[in-house]
XYZ file of C-alpha atoms in Angstrom:
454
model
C 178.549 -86.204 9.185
C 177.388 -82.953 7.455
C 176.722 -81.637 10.734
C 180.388 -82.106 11.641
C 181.701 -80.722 8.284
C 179.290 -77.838 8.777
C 180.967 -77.090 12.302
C 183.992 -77.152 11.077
C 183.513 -75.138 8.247
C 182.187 -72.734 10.029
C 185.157 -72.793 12.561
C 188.135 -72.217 9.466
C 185.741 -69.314 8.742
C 186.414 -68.030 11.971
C 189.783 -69.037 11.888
C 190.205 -66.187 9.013
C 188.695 -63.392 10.943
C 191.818 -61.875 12.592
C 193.892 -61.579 8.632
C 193.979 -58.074 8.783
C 193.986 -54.809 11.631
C 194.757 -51.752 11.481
C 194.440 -49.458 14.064
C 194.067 -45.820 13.977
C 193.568 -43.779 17.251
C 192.635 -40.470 18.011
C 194.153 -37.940 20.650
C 193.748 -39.301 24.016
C 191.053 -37.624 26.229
C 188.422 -38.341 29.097
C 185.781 -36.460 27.572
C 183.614 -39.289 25.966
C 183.848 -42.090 28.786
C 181.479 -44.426 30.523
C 182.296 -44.509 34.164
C 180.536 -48.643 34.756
C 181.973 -48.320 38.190
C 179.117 -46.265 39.548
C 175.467 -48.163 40.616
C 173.686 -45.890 38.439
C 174.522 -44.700 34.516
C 173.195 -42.980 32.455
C 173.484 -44.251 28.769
C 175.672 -42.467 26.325
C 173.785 -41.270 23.511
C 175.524 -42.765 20.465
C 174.635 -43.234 16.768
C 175.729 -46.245 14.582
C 175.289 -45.623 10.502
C 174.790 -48.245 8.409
C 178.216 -49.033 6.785
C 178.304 -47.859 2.942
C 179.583 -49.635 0.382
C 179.907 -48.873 -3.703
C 177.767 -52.081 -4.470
C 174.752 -53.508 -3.398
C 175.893 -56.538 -1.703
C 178.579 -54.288 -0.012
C 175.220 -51.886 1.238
C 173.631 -55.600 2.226
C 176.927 -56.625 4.852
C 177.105 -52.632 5.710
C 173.494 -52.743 6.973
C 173.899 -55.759 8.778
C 176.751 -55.242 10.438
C 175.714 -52.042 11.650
C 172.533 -53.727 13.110
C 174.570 -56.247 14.465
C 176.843 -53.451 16.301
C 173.735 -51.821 17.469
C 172.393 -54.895 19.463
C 175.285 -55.376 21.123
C 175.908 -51.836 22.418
C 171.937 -51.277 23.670
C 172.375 -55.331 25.266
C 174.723 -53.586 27.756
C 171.994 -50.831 28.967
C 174.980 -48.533 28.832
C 174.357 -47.311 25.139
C 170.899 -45.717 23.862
C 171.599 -45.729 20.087
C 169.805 -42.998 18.306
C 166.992 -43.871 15.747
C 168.327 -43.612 12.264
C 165.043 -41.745 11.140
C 166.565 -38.940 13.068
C 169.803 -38.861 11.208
C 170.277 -35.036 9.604
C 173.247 -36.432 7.481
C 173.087 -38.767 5.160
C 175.374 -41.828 5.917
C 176.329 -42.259 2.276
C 177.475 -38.350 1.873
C 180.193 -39.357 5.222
C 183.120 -39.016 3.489
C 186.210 -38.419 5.676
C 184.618 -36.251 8.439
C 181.170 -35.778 9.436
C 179.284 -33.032 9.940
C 179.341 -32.895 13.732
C 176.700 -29.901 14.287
C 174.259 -31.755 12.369
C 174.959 -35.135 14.727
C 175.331 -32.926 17.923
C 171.553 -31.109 17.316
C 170.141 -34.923 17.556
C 172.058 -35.621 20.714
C 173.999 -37.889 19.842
C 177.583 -37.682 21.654
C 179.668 -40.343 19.860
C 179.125 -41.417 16.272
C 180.065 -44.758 14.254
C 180.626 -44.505 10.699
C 181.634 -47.686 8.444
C 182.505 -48.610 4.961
C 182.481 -51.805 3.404
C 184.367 -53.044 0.205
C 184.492 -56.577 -1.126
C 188.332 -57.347 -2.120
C 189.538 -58.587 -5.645
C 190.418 -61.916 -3.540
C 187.076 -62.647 -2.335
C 187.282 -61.511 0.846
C 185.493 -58.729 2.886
C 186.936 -55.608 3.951
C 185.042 -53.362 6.753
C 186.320 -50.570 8.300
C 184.921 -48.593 11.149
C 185.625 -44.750 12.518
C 184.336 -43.813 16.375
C 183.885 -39.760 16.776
C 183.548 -37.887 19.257
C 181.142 -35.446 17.986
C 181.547 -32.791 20.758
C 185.099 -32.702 20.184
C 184.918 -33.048 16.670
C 187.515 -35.759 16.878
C 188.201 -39.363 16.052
C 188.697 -41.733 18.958
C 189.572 -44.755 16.689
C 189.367 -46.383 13.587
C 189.958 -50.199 12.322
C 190.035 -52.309 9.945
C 189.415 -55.752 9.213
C 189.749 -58.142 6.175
C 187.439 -61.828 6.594
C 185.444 -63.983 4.307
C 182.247 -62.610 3.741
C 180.318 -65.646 5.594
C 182.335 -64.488 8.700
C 180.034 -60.893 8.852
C 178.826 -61.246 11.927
C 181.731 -61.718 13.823
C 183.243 -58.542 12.334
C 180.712 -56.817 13.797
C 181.003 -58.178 17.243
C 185.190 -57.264 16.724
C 184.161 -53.510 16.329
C 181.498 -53.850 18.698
C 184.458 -54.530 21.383
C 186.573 -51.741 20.067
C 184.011 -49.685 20.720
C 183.018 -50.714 24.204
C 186.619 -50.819 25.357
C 187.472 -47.428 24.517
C 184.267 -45.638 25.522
C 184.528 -48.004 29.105
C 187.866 -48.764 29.582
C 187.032 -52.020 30.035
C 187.610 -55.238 27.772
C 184.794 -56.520 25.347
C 182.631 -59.456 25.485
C 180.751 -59.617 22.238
C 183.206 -61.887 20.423
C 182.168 -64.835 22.592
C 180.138 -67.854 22.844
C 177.869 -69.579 25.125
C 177.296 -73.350 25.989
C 174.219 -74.596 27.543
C 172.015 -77.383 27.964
C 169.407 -77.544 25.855
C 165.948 -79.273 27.177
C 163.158 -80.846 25.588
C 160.346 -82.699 26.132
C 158.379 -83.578 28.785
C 159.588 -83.084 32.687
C 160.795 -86.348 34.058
C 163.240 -88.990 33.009
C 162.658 -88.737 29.397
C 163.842 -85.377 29.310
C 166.340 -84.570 26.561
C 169.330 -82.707 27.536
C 171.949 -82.024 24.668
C 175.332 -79.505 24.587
C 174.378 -76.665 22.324
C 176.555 -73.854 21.692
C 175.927 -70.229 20.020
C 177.140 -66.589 19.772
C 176.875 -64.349 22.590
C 173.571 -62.560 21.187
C 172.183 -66.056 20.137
C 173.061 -66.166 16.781
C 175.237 -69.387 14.838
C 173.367 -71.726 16.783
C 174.237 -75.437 16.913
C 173.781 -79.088 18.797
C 177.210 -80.590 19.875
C 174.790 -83.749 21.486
C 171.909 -85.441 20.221
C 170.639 -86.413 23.411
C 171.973 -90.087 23.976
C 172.976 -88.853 27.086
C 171.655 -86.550 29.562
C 174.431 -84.075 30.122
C 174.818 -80.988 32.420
C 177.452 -78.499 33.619
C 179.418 -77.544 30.748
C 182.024 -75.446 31.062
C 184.678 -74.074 28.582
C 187.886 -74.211 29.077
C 190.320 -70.782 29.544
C 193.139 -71.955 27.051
C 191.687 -74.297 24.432
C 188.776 -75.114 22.397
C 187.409 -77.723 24.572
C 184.428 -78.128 27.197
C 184.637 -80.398 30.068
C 180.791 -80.999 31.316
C 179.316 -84.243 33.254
C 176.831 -86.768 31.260
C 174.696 -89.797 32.923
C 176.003 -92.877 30.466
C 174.549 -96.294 31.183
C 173.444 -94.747 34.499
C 176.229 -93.606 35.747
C 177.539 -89.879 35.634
C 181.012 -88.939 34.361
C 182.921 -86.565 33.300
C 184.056 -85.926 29.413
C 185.920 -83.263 27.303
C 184.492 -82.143 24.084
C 186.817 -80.950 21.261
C 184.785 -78.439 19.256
C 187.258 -78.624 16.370
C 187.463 -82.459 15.877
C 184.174 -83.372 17.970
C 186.234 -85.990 19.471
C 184.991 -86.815 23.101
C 187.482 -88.293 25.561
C 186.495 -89.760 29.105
C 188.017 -87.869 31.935
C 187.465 -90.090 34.489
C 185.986 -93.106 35.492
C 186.808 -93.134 39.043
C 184.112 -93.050 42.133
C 180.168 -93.494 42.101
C 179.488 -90.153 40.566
C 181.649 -87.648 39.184
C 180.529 -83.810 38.609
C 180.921 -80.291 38.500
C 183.618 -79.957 36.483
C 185.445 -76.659 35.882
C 189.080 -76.004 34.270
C 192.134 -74.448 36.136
C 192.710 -70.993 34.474
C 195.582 -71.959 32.675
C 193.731 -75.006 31.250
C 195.794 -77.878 32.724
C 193.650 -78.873 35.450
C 189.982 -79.823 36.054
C 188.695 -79.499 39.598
C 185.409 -81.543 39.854
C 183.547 -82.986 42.864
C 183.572 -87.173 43.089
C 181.235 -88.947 45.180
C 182.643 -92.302 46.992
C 180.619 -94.189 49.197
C 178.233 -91.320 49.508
C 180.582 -88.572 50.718
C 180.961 -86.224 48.054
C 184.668 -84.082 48.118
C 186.466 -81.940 45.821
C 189.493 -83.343 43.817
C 191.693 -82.062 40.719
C 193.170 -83.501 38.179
C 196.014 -82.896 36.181
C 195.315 -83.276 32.327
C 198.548 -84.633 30.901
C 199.716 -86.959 33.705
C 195.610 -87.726 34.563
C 197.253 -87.941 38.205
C 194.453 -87.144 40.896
C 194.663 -85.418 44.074
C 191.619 -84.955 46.581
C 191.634 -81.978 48.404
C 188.669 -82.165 50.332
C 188.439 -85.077 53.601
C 185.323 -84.366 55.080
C 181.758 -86.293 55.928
C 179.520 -83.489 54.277
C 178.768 -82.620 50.502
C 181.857 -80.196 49.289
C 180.580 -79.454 45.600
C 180.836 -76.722 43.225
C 184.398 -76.218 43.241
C 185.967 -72.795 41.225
C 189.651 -71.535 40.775
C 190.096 -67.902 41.187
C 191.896 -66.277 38.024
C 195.651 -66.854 39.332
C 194.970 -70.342 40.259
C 196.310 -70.229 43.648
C 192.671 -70.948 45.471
C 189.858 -72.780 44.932
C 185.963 -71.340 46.413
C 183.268 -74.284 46.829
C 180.094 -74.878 48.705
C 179.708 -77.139 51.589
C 177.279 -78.236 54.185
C 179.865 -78.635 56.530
C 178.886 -76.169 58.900
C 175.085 -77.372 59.168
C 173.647 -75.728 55.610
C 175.361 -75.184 52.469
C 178.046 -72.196 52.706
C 180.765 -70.956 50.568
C 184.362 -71.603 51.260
C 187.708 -71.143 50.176
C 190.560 -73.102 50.304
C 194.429 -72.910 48.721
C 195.082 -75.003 46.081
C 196.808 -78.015 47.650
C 193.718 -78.144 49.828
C 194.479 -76.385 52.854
C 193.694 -73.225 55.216
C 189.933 -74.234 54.249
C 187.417 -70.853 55.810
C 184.085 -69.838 55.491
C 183.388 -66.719 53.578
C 179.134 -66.781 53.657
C 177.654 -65.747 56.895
C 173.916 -64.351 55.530
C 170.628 -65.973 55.989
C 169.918 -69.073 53.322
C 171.749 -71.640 52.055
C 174.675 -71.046 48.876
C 175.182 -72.907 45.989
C 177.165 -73.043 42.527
C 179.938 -70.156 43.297
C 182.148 -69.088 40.634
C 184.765 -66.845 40.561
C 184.981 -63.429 38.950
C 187.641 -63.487 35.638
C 189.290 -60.259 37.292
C 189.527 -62.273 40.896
C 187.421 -59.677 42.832
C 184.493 -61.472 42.962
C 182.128 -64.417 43.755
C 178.963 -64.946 42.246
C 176.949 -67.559 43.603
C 173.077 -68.743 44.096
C 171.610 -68.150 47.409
C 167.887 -69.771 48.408
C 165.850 -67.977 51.142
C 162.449 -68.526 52.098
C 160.970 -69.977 48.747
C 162.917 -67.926 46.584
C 166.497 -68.168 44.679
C 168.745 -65.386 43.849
C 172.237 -64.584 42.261
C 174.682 -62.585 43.857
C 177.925 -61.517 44.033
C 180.492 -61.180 47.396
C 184.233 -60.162 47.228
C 186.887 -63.296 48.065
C 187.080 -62.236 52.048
C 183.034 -62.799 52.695
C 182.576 -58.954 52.671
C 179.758 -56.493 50.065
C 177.705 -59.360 49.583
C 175.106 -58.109 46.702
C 172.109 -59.558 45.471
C 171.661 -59.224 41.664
C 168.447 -61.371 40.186
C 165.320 -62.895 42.538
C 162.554 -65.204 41.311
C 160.876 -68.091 41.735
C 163.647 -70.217 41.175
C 167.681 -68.940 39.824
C 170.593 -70.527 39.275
C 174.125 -71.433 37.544
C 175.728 -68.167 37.575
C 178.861 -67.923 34.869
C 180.875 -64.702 33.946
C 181.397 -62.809 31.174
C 185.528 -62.287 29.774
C 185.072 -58.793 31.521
C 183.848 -59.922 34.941
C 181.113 -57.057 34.105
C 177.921 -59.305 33.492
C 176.935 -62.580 34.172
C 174.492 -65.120 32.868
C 172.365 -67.923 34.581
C 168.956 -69.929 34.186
C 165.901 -69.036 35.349
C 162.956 -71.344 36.000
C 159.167 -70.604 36.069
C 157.259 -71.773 38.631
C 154.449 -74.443 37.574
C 150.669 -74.049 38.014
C 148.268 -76.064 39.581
C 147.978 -78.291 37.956
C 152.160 -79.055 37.869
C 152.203 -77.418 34.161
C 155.212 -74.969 33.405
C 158.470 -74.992 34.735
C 160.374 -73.633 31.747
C 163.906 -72.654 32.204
C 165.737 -70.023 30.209
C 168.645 -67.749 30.078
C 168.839 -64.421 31.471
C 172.098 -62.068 31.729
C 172.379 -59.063 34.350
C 175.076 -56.741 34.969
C 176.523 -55.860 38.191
C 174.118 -52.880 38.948
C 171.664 -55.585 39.155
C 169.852 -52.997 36.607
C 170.072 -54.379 33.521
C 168.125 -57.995 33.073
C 167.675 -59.545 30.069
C 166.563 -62.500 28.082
C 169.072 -64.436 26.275
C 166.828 -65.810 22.817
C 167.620 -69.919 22.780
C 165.182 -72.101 20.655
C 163.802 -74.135 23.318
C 164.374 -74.245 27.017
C 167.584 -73.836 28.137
C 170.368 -73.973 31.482
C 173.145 -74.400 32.927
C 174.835 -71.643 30.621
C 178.823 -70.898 30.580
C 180.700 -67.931 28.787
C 183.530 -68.627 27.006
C 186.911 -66.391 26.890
C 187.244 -64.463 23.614
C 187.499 -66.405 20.639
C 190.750 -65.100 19.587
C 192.327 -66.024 22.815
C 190.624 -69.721 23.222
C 191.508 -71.272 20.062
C 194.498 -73.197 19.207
C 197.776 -71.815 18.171
């Protein structure tokens, strides 16, 4: 019980986070841009000052937010953030405009500055400026008003601002990540609980407890539910989660094994694979009537199934054509072709939030990888290699993706661990996501603003 009220406490704290904006931008211009397109970029050179404030506490939620801003720009590989002990200026001297020579002599081409004030309500009050310190100009500024316990998600707000307008592209700080959390040792007496957290880690939090050994969670586009599979008195099913009310509902109870689930992108639908009589096909079901239509009728395993973005066709692997292979189909289930045509077998495709991609797993000779190819089967790409990958999931952007990684095991059968990793589309930029334990099967929720309930 105090775990639930603690959830949901935290969640009205996040509910408060979007009182206040205010917007001010600066004269439009290409100058200071990130061009993520290319293969290869060179980071921008940017500074981030702590955020000042007129009391001590106010200096405490200043510092931290600016650290907080800082991890998530150098996370992306497209920022280098230059060390403070360089700084010329002081921060607490920034008044209105900075001294750009003095910011421009350190190299630094775009500069953050911040103030903090704590509001005769209670609340907290941060505001941000972005300048472009070779035009002496300010790119934008904001504002935002939130409880104080809500800090760190203030920071990942500017931290998007800031990304968008230096990339053009959207944000994906202000997000979360489920994943299945493992313990214990290998074998059937492995725990596997739902556990949820920031983007960079932090807030984490159990939704299970391990009664039941659950995988595949996915969020859903629209809402603040996940739909995932659990094995319950040995059988495996399908269930939503609510993550406001922790109520979980059944989904369905329908063939030998149901699994794989994955939301339509307007939230409606789930398409999931269910296994009858040993022949596993793809089927979807519609949330508010429950009705179920199978769209797959064929002896072979068709698994994995995916929307694309406008919901008008559906990419899953199948070992219909002698090994496992991607394939898409339309909706209703028809005009069913091959897109995957490389050496190895493919697994677990997803698409791309911006529709003009696939990522997928792909095992060759002993070793897994995740890649990306475009909807038609063309510019397949291969993105992470190792011993063993898999369970790729996007971010909001369509810029970066996560997925697990397991080590192999010595000789003696210890090891195995599986973690998270992220890597962007250059393939360039790996990285290890921080969980407590051991953790898979990761998904990547929308932004929060845009998932919760209205």
């Amino acid at each position: 019980m105090a775990q639930r009220k603690m959830f949901n406490s935290l969640w009205a704290m996040a509910a408060s986070v979007m009182l206040g904006l205010v917007l001010w931008a600066g004269p439009a211009h290409a100058v200071l841009k990130i061009d993520i397109t290319r293969g290869t970029v060179e980071p921008l050179p940017i500074a981030v000052t702590p955020f000042n404030g007129s009391r001590q506490d106010e200096n405490d939620y200043g510092q931290r937010i600016a650290d907080v801003i800082t991890a998530d720009l150098e996370r992306t590989g497209l920022f280098r953030t230059i060390d403070r002990g360089a700084y010329i200026e002081d921060p607490k001297a920034i008044q209105l405009t900075p001294r750009f020579a003095d910011w421009r002599v350190i190299g630094s081409d775009a500069l953050v500055t911040g103030q903090v004030r704590m509001l005769p309500d209670g609340r907290l009050r941060a505001e941000f400026r972005l300048w472009d310190t070779a035009l002496e100009s300010q790119e934008i500024g904001k504002a935002i008003a939130t409880q104080p316990d809500n800090w760190r998600r203030v920071a990942h707000l500017i931290a998007d601002a800031i990304y968008e307008r230096l990339t053009g592209e959207r944000g994906y700080f202000d997000t979360r990540i489920v994943y299945v959390a493992e313990s214990g040792p290998k074998g059937p007496k492995r725990v596997h609980r739902l556990a949820i957290m920031d983007q960079d880690g932090a807030n984490h939090r159990y939704l299970t407890y391990g009664e039941d050994q659950v995988l595949t969670p996915r969020f859903s586009p629209s809402r603040q539910e996940i739909t995932y599979m659990a094995f319950r008195n040995n059988q495996a099913r399908v269930y939503i989660l609510d993550l406001e009310t922790q109520q979980q509902e059944l989904l369905s109870n329908l063939g030998d094994m149901n699994f794989a689930p994955r939301f339509s992108p307007n939230g409606q639908q789930i398409v999931m694979s269910m296994s009858k009589r040993g022949n596993s096909d793809v089927y979807v079901m519609d949330l508010r009537s429950r009705n179920l239509k199978r769209l797959t009728d064929n002896p072979s395993i068709d698994t994995s199934p995916s929307f694309a973005p406008d919901g008008t066709q559906i990419v899953f692997n199948s070992d219909r054509g002698g090994s496992s292979q991607l394939y898409v189909m339309d909706k209703n289930g028809g005009n069913v072709r091959r897109i995957s045509f490389g050496e190895g077998r493919y697994y677990t495709p997803v698409w791309s939030p911006r529709g003009d991609l696939i990522a997928f797993t792909k095992q060759l000779k002993g070793t897994f990888y995740i890649g990306v190819i475009r909807p038609d089967g063309s510019g397949e790409r291969l993105l992470a290699d190792s011993f063993h990958n898999e369970g790729p999931t996007w971010a909001p952007n369509g810029r970066v993706l996560m997925f697990y990684r397991t080590e192999p095991t010595d000789s003696r059968g210890r090891g195995g661990r599986s973690f998270i990793y992220s890597v962007d589309l250059t393939g360039r930029n790996e990285r290890k996501v921080l969980t407590p334990g051991e953790a898979s099967d990761p998904a990547w929720s929308p932004p929060i603003s845009t998932g919760r309930n209205e």
